[in-house]
Structures are given as C-alpha cells and as structure tokens.
Coordinates of C-alpha atoms (C1' of nucleotides) in Angstrom, one line a residue:
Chain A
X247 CA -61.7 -61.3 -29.7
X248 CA -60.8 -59.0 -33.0
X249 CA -58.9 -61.7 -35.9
X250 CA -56.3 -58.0 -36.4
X251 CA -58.0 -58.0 -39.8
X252 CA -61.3 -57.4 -39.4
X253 CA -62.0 -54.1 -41.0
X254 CA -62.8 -51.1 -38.7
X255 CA -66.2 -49.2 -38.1
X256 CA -69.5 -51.1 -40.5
X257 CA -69.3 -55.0 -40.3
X258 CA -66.6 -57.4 -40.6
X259 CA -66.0 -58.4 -44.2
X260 CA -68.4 -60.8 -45.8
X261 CA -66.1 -63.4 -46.7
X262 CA -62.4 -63.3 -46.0
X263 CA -59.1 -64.8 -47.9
X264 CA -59.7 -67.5 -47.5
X265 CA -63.0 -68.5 -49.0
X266 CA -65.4 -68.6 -45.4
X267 CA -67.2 -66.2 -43.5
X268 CA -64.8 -64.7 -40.2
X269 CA -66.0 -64.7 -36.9
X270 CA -69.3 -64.2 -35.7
X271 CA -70.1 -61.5 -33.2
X272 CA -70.4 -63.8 -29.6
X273 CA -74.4 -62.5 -29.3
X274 CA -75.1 -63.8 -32.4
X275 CA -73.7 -67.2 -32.2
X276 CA -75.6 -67.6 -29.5
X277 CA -78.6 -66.7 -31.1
X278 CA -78.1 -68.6 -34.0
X279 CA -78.1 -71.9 -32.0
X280 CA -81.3 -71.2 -30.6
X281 CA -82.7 -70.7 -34.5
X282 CA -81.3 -74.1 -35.5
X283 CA -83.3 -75.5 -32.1
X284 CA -85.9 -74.1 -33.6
X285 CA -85.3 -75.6 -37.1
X286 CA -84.8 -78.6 -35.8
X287 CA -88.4 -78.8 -34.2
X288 CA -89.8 -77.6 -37.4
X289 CA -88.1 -79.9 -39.7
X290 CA -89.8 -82.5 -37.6
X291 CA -93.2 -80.9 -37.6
X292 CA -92.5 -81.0 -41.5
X293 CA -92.8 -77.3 -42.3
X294 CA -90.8 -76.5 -45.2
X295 CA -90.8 -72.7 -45.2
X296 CA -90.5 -69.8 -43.0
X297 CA -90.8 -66.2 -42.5
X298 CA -88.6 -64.3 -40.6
X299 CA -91.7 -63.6 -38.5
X300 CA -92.4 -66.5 -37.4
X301 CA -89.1 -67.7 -36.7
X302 CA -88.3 -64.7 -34.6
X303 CA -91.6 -65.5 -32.8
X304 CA -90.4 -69.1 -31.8
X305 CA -87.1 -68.1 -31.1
X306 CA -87.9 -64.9 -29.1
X307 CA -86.1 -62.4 -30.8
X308 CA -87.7 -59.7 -32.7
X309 CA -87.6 -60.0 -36.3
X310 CA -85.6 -57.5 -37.6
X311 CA -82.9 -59.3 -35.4
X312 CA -83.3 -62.1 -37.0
X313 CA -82.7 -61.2 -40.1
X314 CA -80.0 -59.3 -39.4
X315 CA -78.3 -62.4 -37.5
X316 CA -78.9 -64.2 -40.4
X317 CA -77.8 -62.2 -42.9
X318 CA -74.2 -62.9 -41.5
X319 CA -74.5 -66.5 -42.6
X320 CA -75.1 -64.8 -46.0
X321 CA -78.8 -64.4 -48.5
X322 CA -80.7 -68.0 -47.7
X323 CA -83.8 -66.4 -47.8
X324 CA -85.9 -65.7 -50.8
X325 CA -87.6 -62.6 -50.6
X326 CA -91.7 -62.5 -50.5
X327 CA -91.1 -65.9 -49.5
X328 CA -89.1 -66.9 -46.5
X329 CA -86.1 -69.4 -45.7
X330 CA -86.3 -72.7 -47.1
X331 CA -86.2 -74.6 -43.1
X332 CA -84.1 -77.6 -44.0
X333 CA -81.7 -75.2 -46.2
X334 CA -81.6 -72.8 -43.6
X335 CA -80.8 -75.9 -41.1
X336 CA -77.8 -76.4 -43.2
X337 CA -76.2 -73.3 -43.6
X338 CA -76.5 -72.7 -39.5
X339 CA -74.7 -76.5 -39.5
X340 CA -72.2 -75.5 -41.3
X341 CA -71.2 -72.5 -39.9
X342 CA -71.9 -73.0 -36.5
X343 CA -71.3 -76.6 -36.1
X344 CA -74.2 -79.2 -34.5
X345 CA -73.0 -79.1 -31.1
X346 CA -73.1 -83.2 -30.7
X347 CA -70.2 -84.5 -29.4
X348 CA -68.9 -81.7 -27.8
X349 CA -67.0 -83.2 -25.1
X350 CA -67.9 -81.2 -21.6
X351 CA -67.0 -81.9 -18.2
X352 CA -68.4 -80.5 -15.3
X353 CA -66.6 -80.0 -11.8
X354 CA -68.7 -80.1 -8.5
X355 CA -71.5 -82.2 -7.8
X356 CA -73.8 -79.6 -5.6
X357 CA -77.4 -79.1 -6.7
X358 CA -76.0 -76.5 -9.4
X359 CA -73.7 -79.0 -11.1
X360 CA -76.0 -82.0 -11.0
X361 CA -78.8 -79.2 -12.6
X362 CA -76.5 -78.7 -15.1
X363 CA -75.5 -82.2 -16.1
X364 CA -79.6 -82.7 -16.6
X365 CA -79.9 -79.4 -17.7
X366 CA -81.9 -78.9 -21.0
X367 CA -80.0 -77.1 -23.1
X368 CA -77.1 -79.2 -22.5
X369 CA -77.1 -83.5 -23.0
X370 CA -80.7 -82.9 -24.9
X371 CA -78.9 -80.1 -27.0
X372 CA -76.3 -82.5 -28.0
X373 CA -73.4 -81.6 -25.7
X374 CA -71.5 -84.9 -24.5
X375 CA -71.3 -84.3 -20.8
X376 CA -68.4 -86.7 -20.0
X377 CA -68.8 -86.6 -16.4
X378 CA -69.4 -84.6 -13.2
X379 CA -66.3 -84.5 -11.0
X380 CA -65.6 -83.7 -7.2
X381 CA -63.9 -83.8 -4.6
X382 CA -66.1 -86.2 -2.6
X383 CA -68.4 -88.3 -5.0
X384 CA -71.2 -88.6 -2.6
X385 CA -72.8 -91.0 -5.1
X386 CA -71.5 -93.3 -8.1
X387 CA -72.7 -91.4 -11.1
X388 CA -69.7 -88.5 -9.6
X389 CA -66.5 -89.3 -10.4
X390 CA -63.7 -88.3 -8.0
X391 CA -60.8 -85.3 -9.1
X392 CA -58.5 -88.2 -9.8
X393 CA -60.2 -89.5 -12.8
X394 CA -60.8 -86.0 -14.7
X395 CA -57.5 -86.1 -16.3
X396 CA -58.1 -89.7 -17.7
X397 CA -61.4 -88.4 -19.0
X398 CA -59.9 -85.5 -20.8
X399 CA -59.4 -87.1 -24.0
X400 CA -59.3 -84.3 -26.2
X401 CA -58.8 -81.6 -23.8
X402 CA -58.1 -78.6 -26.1
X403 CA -61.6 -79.2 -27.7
X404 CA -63.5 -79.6 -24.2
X405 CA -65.7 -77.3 -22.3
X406 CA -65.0 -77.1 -18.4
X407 CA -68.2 -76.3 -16.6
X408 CA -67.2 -74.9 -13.0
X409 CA -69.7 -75.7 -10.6
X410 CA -68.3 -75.8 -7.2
X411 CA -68.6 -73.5 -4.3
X412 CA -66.4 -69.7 -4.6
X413 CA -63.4 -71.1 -3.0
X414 CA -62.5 -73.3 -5.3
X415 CA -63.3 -72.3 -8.3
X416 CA -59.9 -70.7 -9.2
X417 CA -57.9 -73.5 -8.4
X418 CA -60.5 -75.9 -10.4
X419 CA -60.1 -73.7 -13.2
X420 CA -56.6 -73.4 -13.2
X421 CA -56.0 -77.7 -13.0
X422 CA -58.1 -77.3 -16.1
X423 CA -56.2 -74.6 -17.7
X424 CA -53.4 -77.1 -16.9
X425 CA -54.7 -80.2 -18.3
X426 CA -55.4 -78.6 -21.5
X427 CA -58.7 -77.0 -21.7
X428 CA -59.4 -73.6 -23.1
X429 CA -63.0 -73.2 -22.6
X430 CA -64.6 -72.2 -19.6
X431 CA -67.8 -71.6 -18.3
X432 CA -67.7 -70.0 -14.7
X433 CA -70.8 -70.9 -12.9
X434 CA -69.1 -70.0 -9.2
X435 CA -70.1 -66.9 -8.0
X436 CA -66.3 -65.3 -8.0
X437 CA -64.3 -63.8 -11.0
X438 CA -61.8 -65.7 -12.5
X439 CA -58.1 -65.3 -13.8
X440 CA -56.8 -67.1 -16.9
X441 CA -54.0 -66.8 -19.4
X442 CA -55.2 -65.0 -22.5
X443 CA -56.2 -68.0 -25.0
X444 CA -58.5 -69.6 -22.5
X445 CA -62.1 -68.1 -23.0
X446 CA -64.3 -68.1 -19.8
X447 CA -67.6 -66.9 -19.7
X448 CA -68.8 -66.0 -16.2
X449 CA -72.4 -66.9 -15.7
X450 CA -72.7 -64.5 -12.4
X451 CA -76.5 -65.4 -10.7
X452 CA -76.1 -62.8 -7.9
X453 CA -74.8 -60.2 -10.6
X454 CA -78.4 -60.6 -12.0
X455 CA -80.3 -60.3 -8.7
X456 CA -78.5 -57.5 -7.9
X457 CA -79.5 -56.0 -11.4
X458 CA -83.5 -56.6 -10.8
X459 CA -83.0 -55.8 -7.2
X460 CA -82.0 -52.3 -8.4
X461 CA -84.4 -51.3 -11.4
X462 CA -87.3 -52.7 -9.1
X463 CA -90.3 -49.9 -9.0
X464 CA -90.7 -48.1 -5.8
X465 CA -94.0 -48.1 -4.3
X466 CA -94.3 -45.4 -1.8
X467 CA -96.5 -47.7 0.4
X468 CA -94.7 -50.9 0.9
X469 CA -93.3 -51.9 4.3
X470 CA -90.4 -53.3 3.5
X471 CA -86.9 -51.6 3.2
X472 CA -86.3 -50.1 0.2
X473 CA -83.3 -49.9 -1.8
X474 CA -81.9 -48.8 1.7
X475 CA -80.9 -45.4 0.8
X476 CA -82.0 -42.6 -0.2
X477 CA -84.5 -42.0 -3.0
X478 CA -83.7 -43.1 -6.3
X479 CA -84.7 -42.4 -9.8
X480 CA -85.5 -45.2 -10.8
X481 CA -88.7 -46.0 -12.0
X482 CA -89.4 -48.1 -15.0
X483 CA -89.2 -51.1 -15.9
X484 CA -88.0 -52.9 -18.9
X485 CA -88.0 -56.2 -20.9
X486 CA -84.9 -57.8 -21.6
X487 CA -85.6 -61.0 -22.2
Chain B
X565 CA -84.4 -48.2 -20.2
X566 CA -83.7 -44.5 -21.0
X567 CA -84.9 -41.8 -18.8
X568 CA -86.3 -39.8 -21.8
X569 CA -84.1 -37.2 -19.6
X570 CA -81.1 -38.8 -20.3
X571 CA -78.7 -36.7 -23.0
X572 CA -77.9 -38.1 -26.2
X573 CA -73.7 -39.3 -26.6
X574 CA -71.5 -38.9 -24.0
X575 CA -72.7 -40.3 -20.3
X576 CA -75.9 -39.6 -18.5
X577 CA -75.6 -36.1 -17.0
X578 CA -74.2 -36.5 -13.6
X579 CA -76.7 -35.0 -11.1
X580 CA -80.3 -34.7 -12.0
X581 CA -83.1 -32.5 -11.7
X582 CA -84.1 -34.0 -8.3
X583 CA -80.9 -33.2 -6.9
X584 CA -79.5 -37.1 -6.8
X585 CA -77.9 -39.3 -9.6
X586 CA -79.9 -41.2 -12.5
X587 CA -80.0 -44.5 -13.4
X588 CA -76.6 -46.5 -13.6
X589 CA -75.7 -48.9 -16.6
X590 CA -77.1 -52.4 -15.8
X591 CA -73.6 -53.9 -16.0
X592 CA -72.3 -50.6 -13.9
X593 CA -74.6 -52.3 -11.2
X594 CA -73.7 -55.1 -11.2
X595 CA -70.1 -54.8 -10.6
X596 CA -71.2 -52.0 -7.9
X597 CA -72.3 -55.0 -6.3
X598 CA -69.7 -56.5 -6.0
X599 CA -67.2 -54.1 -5.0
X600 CA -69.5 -53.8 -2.2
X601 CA -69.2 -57.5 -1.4
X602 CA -65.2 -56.9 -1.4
X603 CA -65.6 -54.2 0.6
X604 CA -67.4 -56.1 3.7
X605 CA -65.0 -58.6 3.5
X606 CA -61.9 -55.7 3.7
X607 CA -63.9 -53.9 6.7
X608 CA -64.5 -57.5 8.4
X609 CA -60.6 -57.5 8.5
X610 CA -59.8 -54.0 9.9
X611 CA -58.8 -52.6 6.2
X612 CA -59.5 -48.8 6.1
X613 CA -57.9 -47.9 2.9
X614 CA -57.7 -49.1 -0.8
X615 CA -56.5 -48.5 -4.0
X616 CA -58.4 -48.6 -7.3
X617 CA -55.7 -51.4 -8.2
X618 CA -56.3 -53.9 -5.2
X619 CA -60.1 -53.3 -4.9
X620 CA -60.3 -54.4 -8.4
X621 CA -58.2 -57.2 -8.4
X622 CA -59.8 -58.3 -5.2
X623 CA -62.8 -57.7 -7.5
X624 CA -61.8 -59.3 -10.8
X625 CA -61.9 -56.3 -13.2
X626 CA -59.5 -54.1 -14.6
X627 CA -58.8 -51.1 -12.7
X628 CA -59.6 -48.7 -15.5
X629 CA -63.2 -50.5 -15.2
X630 CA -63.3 -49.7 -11.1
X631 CA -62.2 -46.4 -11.2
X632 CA -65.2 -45.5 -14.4
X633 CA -68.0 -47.6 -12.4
X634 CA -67.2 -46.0 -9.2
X635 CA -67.2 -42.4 -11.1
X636 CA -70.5 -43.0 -11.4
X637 CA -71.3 -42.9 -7.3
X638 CA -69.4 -39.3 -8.0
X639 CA -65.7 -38.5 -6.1
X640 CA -65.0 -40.7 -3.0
X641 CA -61.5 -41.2 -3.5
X642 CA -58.8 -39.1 -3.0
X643 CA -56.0 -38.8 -5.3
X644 CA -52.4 -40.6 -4.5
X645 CA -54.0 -42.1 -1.6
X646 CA -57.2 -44.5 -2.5
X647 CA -60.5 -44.9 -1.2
X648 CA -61.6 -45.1 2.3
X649 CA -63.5 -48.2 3.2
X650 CA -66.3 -47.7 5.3
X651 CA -67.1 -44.5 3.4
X652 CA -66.9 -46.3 -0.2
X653 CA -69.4 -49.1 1.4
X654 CA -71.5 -46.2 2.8
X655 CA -72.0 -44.7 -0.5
X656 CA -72.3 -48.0 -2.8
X657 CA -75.5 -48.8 0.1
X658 CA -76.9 -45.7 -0.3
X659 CA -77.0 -46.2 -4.0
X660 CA -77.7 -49.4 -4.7
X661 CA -78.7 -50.5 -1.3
X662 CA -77.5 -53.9 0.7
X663 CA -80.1 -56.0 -0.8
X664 CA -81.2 -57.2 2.9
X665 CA -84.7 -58.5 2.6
X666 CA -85.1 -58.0 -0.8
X667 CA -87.8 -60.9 -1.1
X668 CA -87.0 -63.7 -3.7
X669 CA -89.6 -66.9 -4.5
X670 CA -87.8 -69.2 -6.6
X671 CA -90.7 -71.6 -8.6
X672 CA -89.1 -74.9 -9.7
X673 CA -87.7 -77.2 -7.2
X674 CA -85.7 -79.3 -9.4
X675 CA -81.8 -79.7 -9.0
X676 CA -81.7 -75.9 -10.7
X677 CA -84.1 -74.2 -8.2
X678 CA -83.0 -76.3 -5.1
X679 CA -79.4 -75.0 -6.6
X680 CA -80.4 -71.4 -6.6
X681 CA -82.3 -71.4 -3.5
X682 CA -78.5 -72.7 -1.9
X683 CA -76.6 -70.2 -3.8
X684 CA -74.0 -68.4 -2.1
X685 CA -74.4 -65.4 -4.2
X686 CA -78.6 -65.0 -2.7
X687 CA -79.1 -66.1 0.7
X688 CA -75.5 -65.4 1.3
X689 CA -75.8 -62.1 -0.1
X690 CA -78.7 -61.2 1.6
X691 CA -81.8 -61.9 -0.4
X692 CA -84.5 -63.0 0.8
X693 CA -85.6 -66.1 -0.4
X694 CA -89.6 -66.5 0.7
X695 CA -89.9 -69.7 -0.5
X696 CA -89.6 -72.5 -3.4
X697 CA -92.6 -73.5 -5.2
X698 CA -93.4 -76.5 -7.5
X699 CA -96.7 -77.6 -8.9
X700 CA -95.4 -81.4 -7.1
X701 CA -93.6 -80.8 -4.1
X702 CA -91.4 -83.6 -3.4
X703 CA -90.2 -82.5 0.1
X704 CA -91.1 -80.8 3.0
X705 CA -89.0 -77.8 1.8
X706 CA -90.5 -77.1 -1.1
X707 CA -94.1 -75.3 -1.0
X708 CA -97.5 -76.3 -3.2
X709 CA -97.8 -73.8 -6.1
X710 CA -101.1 -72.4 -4.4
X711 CA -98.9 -70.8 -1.3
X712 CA -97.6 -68.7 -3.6
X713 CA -100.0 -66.0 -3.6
X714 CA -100.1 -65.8 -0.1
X715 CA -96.2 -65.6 0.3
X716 CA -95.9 -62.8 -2.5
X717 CA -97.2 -60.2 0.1
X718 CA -95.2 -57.1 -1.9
X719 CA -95.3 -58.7 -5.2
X720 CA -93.8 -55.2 -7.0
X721 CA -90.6 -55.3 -4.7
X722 CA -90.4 -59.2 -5.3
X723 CA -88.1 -61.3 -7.9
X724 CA -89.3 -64.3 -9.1
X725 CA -86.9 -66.9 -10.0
X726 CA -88.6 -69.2 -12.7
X727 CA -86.2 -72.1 -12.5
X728 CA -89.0 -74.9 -14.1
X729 CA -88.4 -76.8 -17.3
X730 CA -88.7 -74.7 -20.6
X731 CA -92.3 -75.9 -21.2
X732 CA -93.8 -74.7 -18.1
X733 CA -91.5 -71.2 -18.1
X734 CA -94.0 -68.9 -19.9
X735 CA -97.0 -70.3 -17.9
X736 CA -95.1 -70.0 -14.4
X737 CA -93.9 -66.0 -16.0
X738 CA -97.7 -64.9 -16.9
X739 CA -98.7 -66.5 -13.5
X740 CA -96.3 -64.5 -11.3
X741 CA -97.1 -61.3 -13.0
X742 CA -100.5 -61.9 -12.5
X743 CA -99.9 -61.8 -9.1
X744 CA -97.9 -58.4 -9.3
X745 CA -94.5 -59.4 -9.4
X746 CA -92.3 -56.9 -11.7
X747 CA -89.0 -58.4 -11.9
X748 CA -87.8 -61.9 -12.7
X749 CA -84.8 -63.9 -13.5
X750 CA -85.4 -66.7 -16.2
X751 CA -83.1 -70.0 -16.0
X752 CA -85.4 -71.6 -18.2
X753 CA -84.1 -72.9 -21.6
X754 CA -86.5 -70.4 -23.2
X755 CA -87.3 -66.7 -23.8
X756 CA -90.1 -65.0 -21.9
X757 CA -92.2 -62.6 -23.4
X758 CA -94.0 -59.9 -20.5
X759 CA -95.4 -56.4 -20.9
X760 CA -92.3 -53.8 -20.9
X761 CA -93.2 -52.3 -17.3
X762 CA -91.7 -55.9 -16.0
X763 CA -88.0 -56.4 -16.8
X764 CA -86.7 -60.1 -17.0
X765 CA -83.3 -60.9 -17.4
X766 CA -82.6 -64.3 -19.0
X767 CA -79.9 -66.5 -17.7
X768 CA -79.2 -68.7 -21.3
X769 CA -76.0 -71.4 -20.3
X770 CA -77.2 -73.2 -23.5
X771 CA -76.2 -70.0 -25.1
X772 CA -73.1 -69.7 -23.5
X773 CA -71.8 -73.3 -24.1
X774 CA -72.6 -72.7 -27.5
X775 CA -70.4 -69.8 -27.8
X776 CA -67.9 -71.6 -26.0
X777 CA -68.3 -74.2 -28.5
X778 CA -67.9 -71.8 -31.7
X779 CA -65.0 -70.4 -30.1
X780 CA -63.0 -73.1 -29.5
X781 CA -59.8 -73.7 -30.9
X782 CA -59.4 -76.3 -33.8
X783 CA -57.0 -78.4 -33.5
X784 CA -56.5 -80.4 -36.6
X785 CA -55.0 -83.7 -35.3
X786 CA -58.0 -84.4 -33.0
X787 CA -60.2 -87.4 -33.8
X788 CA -63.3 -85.9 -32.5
X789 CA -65.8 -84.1 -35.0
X790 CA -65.1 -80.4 -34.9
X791 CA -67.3 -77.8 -35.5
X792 CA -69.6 -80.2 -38.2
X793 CA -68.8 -77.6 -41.4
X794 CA -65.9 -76.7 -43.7
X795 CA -62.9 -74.6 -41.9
X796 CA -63.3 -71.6 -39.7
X797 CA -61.2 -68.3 -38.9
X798 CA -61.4 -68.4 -35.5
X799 CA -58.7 -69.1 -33.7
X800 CA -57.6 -67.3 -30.8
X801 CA -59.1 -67.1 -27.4
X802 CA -60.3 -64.4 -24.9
X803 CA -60.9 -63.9 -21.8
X804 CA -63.9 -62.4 -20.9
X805 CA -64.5 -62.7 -17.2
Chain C
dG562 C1' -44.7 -39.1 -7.5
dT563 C1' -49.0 -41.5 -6.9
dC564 C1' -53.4 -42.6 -7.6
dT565 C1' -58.1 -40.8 -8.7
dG566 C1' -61.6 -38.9 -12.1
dT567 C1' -63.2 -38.6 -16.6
dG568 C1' -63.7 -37.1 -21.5
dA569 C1' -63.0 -39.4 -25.6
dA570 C1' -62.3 -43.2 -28.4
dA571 C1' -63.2 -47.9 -29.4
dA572 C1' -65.8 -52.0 -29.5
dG573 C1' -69.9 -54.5 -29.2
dT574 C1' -74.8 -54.9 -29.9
dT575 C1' -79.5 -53.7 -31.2
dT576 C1' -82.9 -51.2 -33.7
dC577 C1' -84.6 -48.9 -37.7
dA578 C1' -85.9 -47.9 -42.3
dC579 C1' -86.1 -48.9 -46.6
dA580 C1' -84.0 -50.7 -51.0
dG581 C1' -84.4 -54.7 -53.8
dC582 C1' -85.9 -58.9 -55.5
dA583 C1' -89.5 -62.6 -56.2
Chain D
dT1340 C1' -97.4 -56.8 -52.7
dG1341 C1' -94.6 -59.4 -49.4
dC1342 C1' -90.7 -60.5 -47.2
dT1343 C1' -85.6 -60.5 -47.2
dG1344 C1' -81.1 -58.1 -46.9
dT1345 C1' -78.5 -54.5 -45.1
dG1346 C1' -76.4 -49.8 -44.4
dA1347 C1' -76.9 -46.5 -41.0
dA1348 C1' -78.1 -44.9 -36.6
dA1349 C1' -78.8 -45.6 -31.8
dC1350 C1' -77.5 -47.5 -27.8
dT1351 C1' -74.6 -49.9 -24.4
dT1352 C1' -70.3 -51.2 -22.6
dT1353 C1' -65.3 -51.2 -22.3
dT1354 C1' -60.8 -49.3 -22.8
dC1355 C1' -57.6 -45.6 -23.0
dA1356 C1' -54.9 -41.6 -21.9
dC1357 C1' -54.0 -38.1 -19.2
dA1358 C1' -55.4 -34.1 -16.5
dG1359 C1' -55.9 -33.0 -11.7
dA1360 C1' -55.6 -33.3 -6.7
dC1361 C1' -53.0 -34.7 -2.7

DNA sequence: GTCTGTGAAAAGTTTCACAGCA
DNA sequence: TGCTGTGAAACTTTTCACAGAC
C-alpha cells in the first residue's frame, strides 16, 4: 500500500511533488465517504455550516476523529465556526471522487448478491451496478457468465463484487483478474489469491460472528454450552461500531 | 477492550493470574476460526499432521501470520515436524470454542437477512440461527417482530444480526438490547450507537467499495469519469485478503 | 536440516490534549 | 470564548528475522 516515498514514522507529507495530497490511509477514505453522505443530506436540508460535532454525530464517529480525518484533506474549517457544508462537499469531491458512475459488476445471483445489487450504500450511493452475473440466470434481470466480458467496458476501472457460494469464488475472481479488473470485493466466505496489483477486500460474515461469539459475557447461569471449553477471561464488552 | 491487567508494549502477558490465557486480538480470533474450520476439513480426510506453511495456505494467510496467531493458544507444534491435527483442533475448541449452538436471530428479512440466514459461513458453521424477524413477514419463514422476545430465551449469550434498511437499524439495535442481547452484527448502511458493555461490529460494504473505488488505478485513456477531482498519487494495488 | 515459537520492528489506526485562530 | 487543526501518544495488527527444539 506504501507510494516508497511516503516519509517514515508521523504522517505522510501534506502535499507531495507534484502539487496534490498522497494517499489517504484506507480507514479514512472510507470514512470520508460517509461525511460527504452526510453533506449531501445537509446541503439539501439547506444547512450551510457545521461543527465538527455535529457532523461526527451524524456520521457516527467521535469528533476528534473527524477532525483529524479531515484535516488530511487540508484546513476547510474556520475555527470558532465550523466547515462551510457545501465547501466542505467540494473538497471531499475532489479528493475522493463522487462515486457515480463507477462501473461494478456483481457475480452470483443468491440472496447475498441480489441484496447487494439493491443494497443501499451501493446503486443509491451512486455506484453503476452493470449487472448481476451467474452461472444459471434463474430470472431475466441475471445475466449469464457469457455476457460479463461484453459488459466489462472499462474493466481496469470496475469493481468485481463476488457473491457466489465458497467454491467458486476463486475461479470467479481469477476470470476477473483475467478480464482486466483490479478491484475486488470478496463477499464468499473463503480467502482469496491474487497477483499483487489487484486489491481485494474480504468482507468475511462468519469472521465477525466468530468475533462476537467469543467476547460474549459469560453468565454463570445460562443453560446453554458455553464457549465449549474451559473458562475464559473474558468478560467485557465493547462498542465498536 | 483492555483488561486493565493487560501490560503496556509488547503482547499481553501469556498466562494470567487465573492460571489460563487472556483475551486474544479480535482479528487473532478470527483467523483462529478459521484454522479450526481447515482443520475439520484435514481430520475429515484422515490428515494427522501439518505444517505452519500448508495450514496457512489452506487458510489464506501468510505463514508468519499462522505461526504468531497460533502462539497465542501457547506451544502445540513441534519443531521440524508441524502440528498434530486433532490436538491443534482440541486446543483452538477449548479456546475459542466450536460455536455449536451459539444462538443467532437475524431481524430483517429482505434479500440481505434471507442471505445471511443461508450463509454458509453461520448455519454451516454451526450457529444457531433462532429465527428471522421482520416487522412484515412476507413468508412463512420469516417470524412477526413480536416472537422475538419469546425466541431470545438467553439474550446475553445471543447475536443479533440487524440486517433492516438503515432507517430502521438504530430502532431494531435499542430494541434488541432492551431485550438483553449483548452482541450484534450491523449490515445496516449506518453506524449504531449502544452502551459500551454491548459490542457491535459493523459490517460497512458501502465503505469498502468506496475504498475500492479511491484505490483504483487510473487509467488515462478511459472515457469514463474518474475519480471526479484533479489527479491523484495513487497508483499501485494491494492485496489485502 | 527443518519447521516452530517469539521478541522486536514496522505499519496502520485511534485517541488525546492543547495550541492557535476567528 | 468556541471550535478547528494537529503533533504526540496509545493501541492494534502485521511482518520480520532468527533462536531453539526435534
């Protein structure tokens, strides 16, 4: 992920040679998208001005991380003020892009992958979901395998959303890999292998039962089987989210 | 998260007070979990030894990662030779447990919740799923919200799925910790907020695109829009599975 | 020689405290 | 006074290198 000339310990450079900012840390980008969600709504409630407080409250984040993702877009705010929201809007635009017309395309047309073609935070988001692809269309809105390559326009700039059962998720991801596209995101629950320059991000559901299933509390009293072993020290909680 | 017990730099002291280990990493736990699931499979087919280098390629990790995770459990390997595989299983159950009957309710019964409640990685893995809720249930499958209550019958040792559109997330979160229920897994497009004593982990794949998205390569010849602002550094890809 | 076990370093991320500007 | 901007610290996770046991 390192550019080889981002300087060592403290934060990457503020701006590079060239005139823009360098890479973002992955956690923050993804945080920042959820501010400009959240810009967006308030642009169209017609709010012009935010504090960091509030926005961290609609976004979910606590504030001082806001600020501090912020501040690697560069000083937008005005202090004793706030952000100015369309501004603000702007400068996450420009350095993070608007997401519309990503092209995505998403493979396996079980419950998960039709959830995901309706899913939220995807088509409503802006993300141009291409088509859903399988195997065996079971109805028209799925495409068959045969037409994915016909559909990958612009391969190098698409997202591949696997979907489909374990089994074949490594050979969906690698007719991807060899149809062009370099972004992945992994929804089967298995690992998968890729050359170097394709980014996959593994989105592993049982990886995050098995998480909670371990922190749970133990009450003494309860009937069911525990953790199955012997005791544990685990005993509280924690948030998150 | 911390113990209060825990030392400060370095790794959590080995052995505790209590005579057995302390809490494991989050992400140590969930890769425990899966090494467990590789190692059914490798008993199921009459394997009685492994190496740190097969079990994690069977695993998807590097074996650096395997051989630090399962340093944690304490020394079940021996050296030049591997791990034995009934004994390894025995001693990632009796630490993290086999997840038989841990109980699961899944509230949401769109294409997302009918999804999970299919998943390979739950039922398959041995959760327990108790049922799926919606506030309209549209089949026979799918349970009235009011069951819930009576199917949460050891709400602390229960997960609660909340797989419901982002606008009824928080109101389906403060419902099932009303009941009791201490651990949850949001596939909302939203962020949760909970008292700390219940720990939610938040499933974001709008998030994830969108780092997908940032990270893409750009290729200058394409026609499509890129990222919406002036040029950025990022160029190379990673793998991050 | 082979393969495990692990301290240490590195990398990534979050939290804190407070300086600084309006 | 109020709120932003940010260096530093704390924490988490991953990677590395090699000592150590068989």
């Amino acid at each position: 992920m390192s550019t080889g000339t981002t300087p060592r310990g403290g934060y990457a450079a503020r701006v590079n040679d060239e005139g823009y900012h360098p890479d973002l840390p992955q956690a923050v980008v993804g945080r920042l998208a959820r501010y400009r969600f959240v810009l967006d709504r308030l642009v169209a409630g017609d709010v012009n001005t935010v504090s960091s407080t509030v926005l961290a409250e609609a976004a979910g984040v606590p504030p001082a991380q806001l600020r501090k993702d912020l501040s690697y877009l560069g000083s937008y705010g005005v202090r004793g003020v706030g952000y100015d929201v369309h501004y603000l809007r702007e400068q996450l635009r420009a350095r993070i892009g608007d997401t519309t017309h990503v092209p995505v395309v998403i493979v396996g047309a079980g419950n998960l992958g039709r959830a995901l073609a309706n899913h939220a935070g995807f088509s409503g988001r802006g993300f141009d979901v291409l088509g859903i692809f399988d195997i065996r269309p079971t109805d028209p809105a799925v495409r068959p395998m045969g037409d994915l390559t016909g559909a990958l326009t612009h391969p190098a700039e698409t997202i591949g959303i696997i979907a489909t059962p374990a089994g074949a998720a490594q050979e969906v991801a690698d007719l991807l890999i060899d149809r062009g596209v370099r972004s992945l995101l992994n929804c089967a629950p298995t690992r998968l292998t890729a050359p170097p320059d394709v980014m996959i991000r593994t989105v592993d559901l049982g990886a995050e039962l098995e998480i909670l299933a371990y922190h749970r509390p133990m009450v003494p009293d309860a009937g069911l089987p525990g953790r199955g072993g012997v005791g544990t020290a685990s005993r509280e909680g924690s948030d998150l989210a």
